[in-house]
Backbone as numpy.savetxt, mean C-alpha at the origin, in Angstrom:
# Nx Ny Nz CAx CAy CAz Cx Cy Cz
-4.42 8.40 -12.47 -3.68 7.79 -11.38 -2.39 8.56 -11.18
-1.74 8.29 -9.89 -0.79 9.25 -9.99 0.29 8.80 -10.31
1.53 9.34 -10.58 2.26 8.54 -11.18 3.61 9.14 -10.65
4.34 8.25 -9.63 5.34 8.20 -8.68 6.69 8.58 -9.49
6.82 7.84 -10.70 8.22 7.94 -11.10 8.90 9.69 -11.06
8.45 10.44 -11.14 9.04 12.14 -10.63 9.56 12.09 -9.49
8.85 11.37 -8.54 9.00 11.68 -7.41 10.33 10.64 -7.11
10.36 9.61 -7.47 11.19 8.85 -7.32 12.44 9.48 -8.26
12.40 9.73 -9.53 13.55 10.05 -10.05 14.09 11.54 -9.84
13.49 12.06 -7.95 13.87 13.41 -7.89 13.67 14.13 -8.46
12.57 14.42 -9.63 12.53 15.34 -10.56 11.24 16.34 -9.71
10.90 16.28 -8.66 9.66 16.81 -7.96 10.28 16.02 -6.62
9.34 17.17 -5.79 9.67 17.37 -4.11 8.42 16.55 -3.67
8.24 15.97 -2.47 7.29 15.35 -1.96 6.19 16.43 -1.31
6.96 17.33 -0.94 5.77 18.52 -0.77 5.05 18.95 -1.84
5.90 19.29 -2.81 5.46 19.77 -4.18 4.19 18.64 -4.82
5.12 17.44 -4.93 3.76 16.16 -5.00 2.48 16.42 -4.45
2.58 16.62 -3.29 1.08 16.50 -2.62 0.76 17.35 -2.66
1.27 18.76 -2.93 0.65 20.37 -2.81 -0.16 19.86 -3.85
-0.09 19.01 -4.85 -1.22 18.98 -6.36 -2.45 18.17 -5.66
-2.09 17.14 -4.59 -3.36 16.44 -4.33 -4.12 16.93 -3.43
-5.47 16.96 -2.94 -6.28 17.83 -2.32 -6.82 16.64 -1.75
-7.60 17.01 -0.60 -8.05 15.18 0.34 -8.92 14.80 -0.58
-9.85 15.46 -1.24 -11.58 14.96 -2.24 -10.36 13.81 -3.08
-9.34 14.06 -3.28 -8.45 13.49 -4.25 -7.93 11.98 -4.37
-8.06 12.00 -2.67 -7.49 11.15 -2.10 -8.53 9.54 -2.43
-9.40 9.46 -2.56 -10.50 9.09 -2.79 -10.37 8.27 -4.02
-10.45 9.33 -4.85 -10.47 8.72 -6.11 -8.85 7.76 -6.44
-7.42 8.67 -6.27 -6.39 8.13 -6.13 -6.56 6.31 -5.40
-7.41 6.47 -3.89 -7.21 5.11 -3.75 -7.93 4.47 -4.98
-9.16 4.47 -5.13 -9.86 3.48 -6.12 -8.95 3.08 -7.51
-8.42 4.26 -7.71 -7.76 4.01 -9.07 -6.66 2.75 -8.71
-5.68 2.80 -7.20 -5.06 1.89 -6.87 -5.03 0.90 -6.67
-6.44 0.42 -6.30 -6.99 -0.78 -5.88 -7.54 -1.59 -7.06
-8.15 -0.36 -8.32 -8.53 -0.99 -9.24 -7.15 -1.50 -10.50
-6.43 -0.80 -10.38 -5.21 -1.42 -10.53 -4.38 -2.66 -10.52
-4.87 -2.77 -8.95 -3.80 -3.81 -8.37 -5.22 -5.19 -9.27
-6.16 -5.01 -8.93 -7.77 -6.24 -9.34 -7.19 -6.25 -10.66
-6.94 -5.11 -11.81 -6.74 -5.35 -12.78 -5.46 -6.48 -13.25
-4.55 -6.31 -12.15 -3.19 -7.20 -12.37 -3.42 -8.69 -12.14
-4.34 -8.70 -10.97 -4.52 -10.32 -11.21 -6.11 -10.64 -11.48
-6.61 -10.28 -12.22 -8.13 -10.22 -12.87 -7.81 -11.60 -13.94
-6.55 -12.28 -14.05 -6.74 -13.46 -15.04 -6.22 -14.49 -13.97
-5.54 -14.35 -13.18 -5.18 -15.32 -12.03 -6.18 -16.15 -11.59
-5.42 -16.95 -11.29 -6.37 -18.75 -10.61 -5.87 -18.94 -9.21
-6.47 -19.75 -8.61 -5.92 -20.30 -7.47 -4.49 -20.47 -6.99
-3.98 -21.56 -7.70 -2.84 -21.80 -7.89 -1.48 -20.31 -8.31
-1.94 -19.38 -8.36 -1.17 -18.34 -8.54 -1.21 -17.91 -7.05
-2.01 -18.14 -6.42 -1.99 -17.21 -5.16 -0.72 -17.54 -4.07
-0.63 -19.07 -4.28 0.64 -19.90 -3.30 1.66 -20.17 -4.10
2.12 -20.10 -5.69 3.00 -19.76 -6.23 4.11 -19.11 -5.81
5.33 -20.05 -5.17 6.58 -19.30 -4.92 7.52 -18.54 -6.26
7.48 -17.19 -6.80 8.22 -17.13 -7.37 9.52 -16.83 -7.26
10.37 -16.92 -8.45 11.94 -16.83 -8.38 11.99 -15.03 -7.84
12.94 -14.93 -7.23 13.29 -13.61 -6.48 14.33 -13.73 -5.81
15.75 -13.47 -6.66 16.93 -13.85 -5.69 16.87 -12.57 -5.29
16.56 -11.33 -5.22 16.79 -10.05 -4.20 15.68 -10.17 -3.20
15.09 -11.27 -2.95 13.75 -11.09 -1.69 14.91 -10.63 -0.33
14.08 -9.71 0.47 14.89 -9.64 1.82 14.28 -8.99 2.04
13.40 -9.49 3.54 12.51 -8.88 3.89 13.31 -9.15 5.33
13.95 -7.99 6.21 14.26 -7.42 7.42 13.21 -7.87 8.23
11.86 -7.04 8.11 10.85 -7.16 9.40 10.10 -8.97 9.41
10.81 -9.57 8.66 9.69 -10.90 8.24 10.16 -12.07 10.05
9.20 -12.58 10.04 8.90 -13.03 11.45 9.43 -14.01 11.88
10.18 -14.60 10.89 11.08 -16.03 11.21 12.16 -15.76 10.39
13.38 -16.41 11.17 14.84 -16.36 10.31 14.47 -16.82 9.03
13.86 -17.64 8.64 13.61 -18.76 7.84 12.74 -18.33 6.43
12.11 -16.75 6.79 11.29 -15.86 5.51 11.94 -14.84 5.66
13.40 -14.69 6.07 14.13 -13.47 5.68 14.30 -13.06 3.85
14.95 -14.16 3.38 14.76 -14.00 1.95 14.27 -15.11 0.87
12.69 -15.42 1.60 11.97 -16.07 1.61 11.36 -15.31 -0.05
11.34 -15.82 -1.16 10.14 -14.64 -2.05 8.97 -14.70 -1.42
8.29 -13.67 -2.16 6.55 -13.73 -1.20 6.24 -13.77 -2.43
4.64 -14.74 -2.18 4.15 -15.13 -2.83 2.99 -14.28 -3.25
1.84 -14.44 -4.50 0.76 -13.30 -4.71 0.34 -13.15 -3.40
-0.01 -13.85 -2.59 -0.97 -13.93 -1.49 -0.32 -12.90 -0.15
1.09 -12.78 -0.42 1.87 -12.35 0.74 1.88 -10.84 0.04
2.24 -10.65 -1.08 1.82 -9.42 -1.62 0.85 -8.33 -0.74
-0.15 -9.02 -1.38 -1.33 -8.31 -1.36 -2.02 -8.61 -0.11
-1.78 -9.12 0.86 -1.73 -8.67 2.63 -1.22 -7.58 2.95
0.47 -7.73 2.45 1.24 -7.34 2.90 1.11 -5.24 2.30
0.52 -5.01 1.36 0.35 -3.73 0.58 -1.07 -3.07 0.65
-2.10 -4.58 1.42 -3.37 -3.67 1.86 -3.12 -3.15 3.47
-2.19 -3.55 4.14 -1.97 -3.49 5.46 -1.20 -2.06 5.77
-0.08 -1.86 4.45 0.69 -1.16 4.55 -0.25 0.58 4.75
-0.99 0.10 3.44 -1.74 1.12 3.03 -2.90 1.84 4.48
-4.00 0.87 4.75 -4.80 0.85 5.58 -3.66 1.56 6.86
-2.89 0.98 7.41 -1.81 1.95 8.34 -1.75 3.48 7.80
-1.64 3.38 6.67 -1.06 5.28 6.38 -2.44 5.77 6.52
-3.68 5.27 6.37 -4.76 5.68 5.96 -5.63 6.00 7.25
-5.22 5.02 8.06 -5.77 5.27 9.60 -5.23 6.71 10.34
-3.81 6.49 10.09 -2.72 7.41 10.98 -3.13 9.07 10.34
-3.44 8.57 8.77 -3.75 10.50 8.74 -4.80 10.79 8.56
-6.03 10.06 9.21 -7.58 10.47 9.59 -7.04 11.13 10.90
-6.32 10.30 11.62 -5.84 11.21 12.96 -5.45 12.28 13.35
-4.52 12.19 12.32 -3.63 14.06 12.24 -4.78 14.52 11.25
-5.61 14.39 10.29 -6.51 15.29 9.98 -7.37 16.11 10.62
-7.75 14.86 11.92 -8.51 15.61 12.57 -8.16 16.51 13.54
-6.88 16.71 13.38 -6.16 17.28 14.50 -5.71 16.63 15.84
-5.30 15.41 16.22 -5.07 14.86 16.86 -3.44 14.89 16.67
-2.42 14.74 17.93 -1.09 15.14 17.52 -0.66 13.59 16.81
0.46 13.82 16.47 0.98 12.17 15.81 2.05 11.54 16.46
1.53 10.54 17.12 2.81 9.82 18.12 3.28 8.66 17.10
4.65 8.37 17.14 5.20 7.47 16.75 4.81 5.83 16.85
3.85 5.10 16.04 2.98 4.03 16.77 2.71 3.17 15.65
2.81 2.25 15.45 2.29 1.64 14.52 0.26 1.42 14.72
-0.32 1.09 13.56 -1.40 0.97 13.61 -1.96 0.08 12.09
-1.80 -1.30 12.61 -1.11 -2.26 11.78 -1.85 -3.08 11.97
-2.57 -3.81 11.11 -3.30 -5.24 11.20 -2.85 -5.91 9.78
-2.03 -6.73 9.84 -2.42 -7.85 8.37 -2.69 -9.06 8.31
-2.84 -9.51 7.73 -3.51 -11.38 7.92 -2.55 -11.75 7.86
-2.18 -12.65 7.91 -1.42 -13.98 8.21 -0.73 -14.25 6.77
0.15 -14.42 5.94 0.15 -14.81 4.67 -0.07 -15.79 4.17
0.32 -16.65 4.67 -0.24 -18.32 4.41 -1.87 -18.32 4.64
-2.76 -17.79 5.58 -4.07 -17.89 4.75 -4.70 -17.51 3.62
-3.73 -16.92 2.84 -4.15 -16.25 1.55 -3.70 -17.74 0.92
-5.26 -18.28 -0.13 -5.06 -19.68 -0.78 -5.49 -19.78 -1.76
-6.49 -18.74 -2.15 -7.29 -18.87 -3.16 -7.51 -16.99 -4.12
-8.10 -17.17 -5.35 -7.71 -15.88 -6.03 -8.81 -14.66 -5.31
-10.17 -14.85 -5.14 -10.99 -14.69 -4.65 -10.73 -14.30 -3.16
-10.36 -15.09 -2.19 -9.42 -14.42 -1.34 -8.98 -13.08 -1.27
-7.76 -12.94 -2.47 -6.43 -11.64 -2.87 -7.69 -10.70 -2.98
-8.88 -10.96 -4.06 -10.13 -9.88 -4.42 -10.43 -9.68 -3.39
-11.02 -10.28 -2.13 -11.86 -9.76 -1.26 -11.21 -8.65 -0.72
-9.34 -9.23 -0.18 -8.77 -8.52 0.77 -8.55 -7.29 0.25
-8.30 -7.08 -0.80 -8.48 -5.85 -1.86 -9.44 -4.85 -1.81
-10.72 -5.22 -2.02 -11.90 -4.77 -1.84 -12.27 -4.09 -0.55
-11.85 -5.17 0.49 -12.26 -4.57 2.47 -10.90 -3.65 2.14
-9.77 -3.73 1.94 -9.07 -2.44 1.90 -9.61 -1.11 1.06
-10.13 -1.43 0.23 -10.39 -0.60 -0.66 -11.76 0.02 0.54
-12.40 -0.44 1.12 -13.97 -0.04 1.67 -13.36 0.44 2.80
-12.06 0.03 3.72 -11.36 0.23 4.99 -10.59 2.09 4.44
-10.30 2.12 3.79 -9.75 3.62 3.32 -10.33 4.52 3.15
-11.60 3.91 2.09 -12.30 4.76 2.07 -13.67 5.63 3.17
-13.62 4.59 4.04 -14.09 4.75 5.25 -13.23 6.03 6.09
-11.83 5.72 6.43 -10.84 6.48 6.65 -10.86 7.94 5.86
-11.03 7.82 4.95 -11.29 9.60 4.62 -12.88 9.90 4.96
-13.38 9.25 5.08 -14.89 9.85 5.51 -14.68 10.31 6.94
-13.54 10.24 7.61 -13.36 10.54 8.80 -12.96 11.75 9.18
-12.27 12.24 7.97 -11.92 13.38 8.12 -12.59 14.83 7.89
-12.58 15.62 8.53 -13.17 16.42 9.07 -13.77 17.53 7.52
-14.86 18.33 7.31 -15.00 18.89 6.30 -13.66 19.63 5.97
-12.71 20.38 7.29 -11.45 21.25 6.91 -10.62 20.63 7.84
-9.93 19.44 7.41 -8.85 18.79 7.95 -7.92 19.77 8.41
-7.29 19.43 9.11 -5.94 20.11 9.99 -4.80 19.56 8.94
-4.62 20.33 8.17 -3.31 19.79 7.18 -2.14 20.60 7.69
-2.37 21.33 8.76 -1.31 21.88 9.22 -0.66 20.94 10.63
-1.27 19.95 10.62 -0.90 18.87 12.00 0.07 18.48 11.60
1.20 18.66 11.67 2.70 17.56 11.30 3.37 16.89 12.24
3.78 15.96 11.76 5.07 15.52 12.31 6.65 15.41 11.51
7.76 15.12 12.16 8.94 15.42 11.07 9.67 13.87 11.20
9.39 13.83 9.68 10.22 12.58 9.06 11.45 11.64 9.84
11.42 10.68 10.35 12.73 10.94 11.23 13.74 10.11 9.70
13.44 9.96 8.35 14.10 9.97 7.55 14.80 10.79 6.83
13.31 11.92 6.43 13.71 12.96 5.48 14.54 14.32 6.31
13.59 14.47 7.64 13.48 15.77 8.49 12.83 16.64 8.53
11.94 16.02 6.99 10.94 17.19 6.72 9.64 16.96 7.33
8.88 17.91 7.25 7.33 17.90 8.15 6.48 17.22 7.00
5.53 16.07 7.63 5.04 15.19 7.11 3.11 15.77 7.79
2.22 15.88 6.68 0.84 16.35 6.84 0.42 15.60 6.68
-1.30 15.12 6.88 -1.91 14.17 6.67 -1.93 13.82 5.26
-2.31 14.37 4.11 -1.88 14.34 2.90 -1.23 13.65 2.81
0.09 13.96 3.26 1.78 13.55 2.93 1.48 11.66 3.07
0.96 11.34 4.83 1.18 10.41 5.27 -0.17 9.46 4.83
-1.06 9.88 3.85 -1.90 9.05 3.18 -1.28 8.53 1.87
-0.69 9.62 1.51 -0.19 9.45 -0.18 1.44 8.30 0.22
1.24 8.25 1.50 2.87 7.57 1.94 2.24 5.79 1.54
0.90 5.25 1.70 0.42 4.20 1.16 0.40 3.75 0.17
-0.23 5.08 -0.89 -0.56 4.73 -2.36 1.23 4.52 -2.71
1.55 5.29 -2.15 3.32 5.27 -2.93 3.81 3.86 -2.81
3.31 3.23 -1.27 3.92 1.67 -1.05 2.92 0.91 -1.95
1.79 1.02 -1.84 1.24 0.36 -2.87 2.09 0.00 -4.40
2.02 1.41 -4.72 2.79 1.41 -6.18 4.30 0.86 -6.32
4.87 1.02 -5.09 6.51 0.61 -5.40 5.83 -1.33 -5.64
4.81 -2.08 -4.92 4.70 -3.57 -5.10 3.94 -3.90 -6.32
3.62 -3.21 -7.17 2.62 -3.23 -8.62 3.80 -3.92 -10.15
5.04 -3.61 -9.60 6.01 -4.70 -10.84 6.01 -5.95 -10.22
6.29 -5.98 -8.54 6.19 -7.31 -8.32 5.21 -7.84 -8.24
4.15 -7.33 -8.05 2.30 -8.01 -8.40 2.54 -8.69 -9.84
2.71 -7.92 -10.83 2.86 -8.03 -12.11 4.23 -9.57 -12.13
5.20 -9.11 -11.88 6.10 -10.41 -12.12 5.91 -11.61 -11.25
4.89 -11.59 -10.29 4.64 -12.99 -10.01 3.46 -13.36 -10.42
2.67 -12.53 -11.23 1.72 -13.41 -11.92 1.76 -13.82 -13.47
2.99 -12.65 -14.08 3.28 -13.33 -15.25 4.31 -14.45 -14.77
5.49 -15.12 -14.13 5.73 -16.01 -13.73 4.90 -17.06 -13.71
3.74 -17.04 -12.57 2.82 -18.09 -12.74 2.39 -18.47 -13.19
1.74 -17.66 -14.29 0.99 -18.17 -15.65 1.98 -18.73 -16.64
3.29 -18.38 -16.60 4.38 -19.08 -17.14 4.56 -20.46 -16.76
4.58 -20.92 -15.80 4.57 -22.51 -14.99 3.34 -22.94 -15.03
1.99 -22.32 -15.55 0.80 -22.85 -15.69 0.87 -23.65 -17.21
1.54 -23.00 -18.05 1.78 -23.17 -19.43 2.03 -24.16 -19.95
């Protein structure tokens, strides 16, 4: 699996990062992610899924009502919220793989969070992400256009399909402590 903290503690370039991953790569990287995230709540129950946990730093900017600004999210809001993220990066660089230019656009579907109720649920949505990605690299072409960019309007730097697939697994991975601390929480109040 890959393992972000370099990249995060600046010790490695984001180009440099992905110059190691190759698209066949990409593949396996998701599964390992997905099997990951199943592994974190593989002991979870129902009742973990609508579990509000404690989170006095919640602040979520884009959240849809004044009222879930720093609302915590719950397992269920999680794991909408990180298969959606993902499935977006995963769509957008089948596009630029195939050589298609990259317009500034979202390409965004997530469920609802409050229908997430049950543990089985979190698995499925997991799984259709996991089958939705991997679909998404089957899209891409035998010799992707990895030279299709667009430029960061964060970094400035030129962003490849590579770049903007591995931009998922990375959001994935930054929500894998908080996967983890709201289900050891829960099982704590199950106790």
């Amino acid at each position: 699996m890959l393992h972000f903290s370099q990249l995060r503690n600046k010790e490695i370039t984001l180009e440099a990062f992905c110059e190691l991953v190759k698209p066949a790569d990409l593949r396996t990287l998701t599964n390992e992610m997905i099997d990951e995230q199943l592994a974190l709540i593989a002991q979870s129950v129902d009742a973990d899924v609508t579990f509000e946990p404690q989170d006095p730093l919640a602040q979520d900017d884009a959240a849809a009502s004044p009222g879930e600004v720093k609302m915590p999210w719950t397992l269920g809001h999680v794991i909408v919220h990180v298969t959606a993220s993902s499935e977006e990066s995963a769509f957008l660089a089948a596009e630029m793989a195939r050589g298609v230019p990259y317009e500034p656009r979202r390409s965004r579907s997530e469920v609802h969070w409050t229908k997430m109720k049950t543990i089985e649920q979190c698995r499925a949505r997991l799984e259709e992400s996991r089958r939705m990605r991997l679909a998404s690299l089957a899209l891409w072409p035998d010799e992707p256009y990895l030279d299709n960019t667009y430029t960061s309007p964060k970094s400035g730097k030129a962003i490849n399909p590579i770049m903007r697939f591995i931009f998922g697994l990375l959001h994935d991975d930054d929500h894998l402590s908080q996967i983890k601390d709201i289900v050891d929480q829960a099982r704590a109040a199950r106790a």
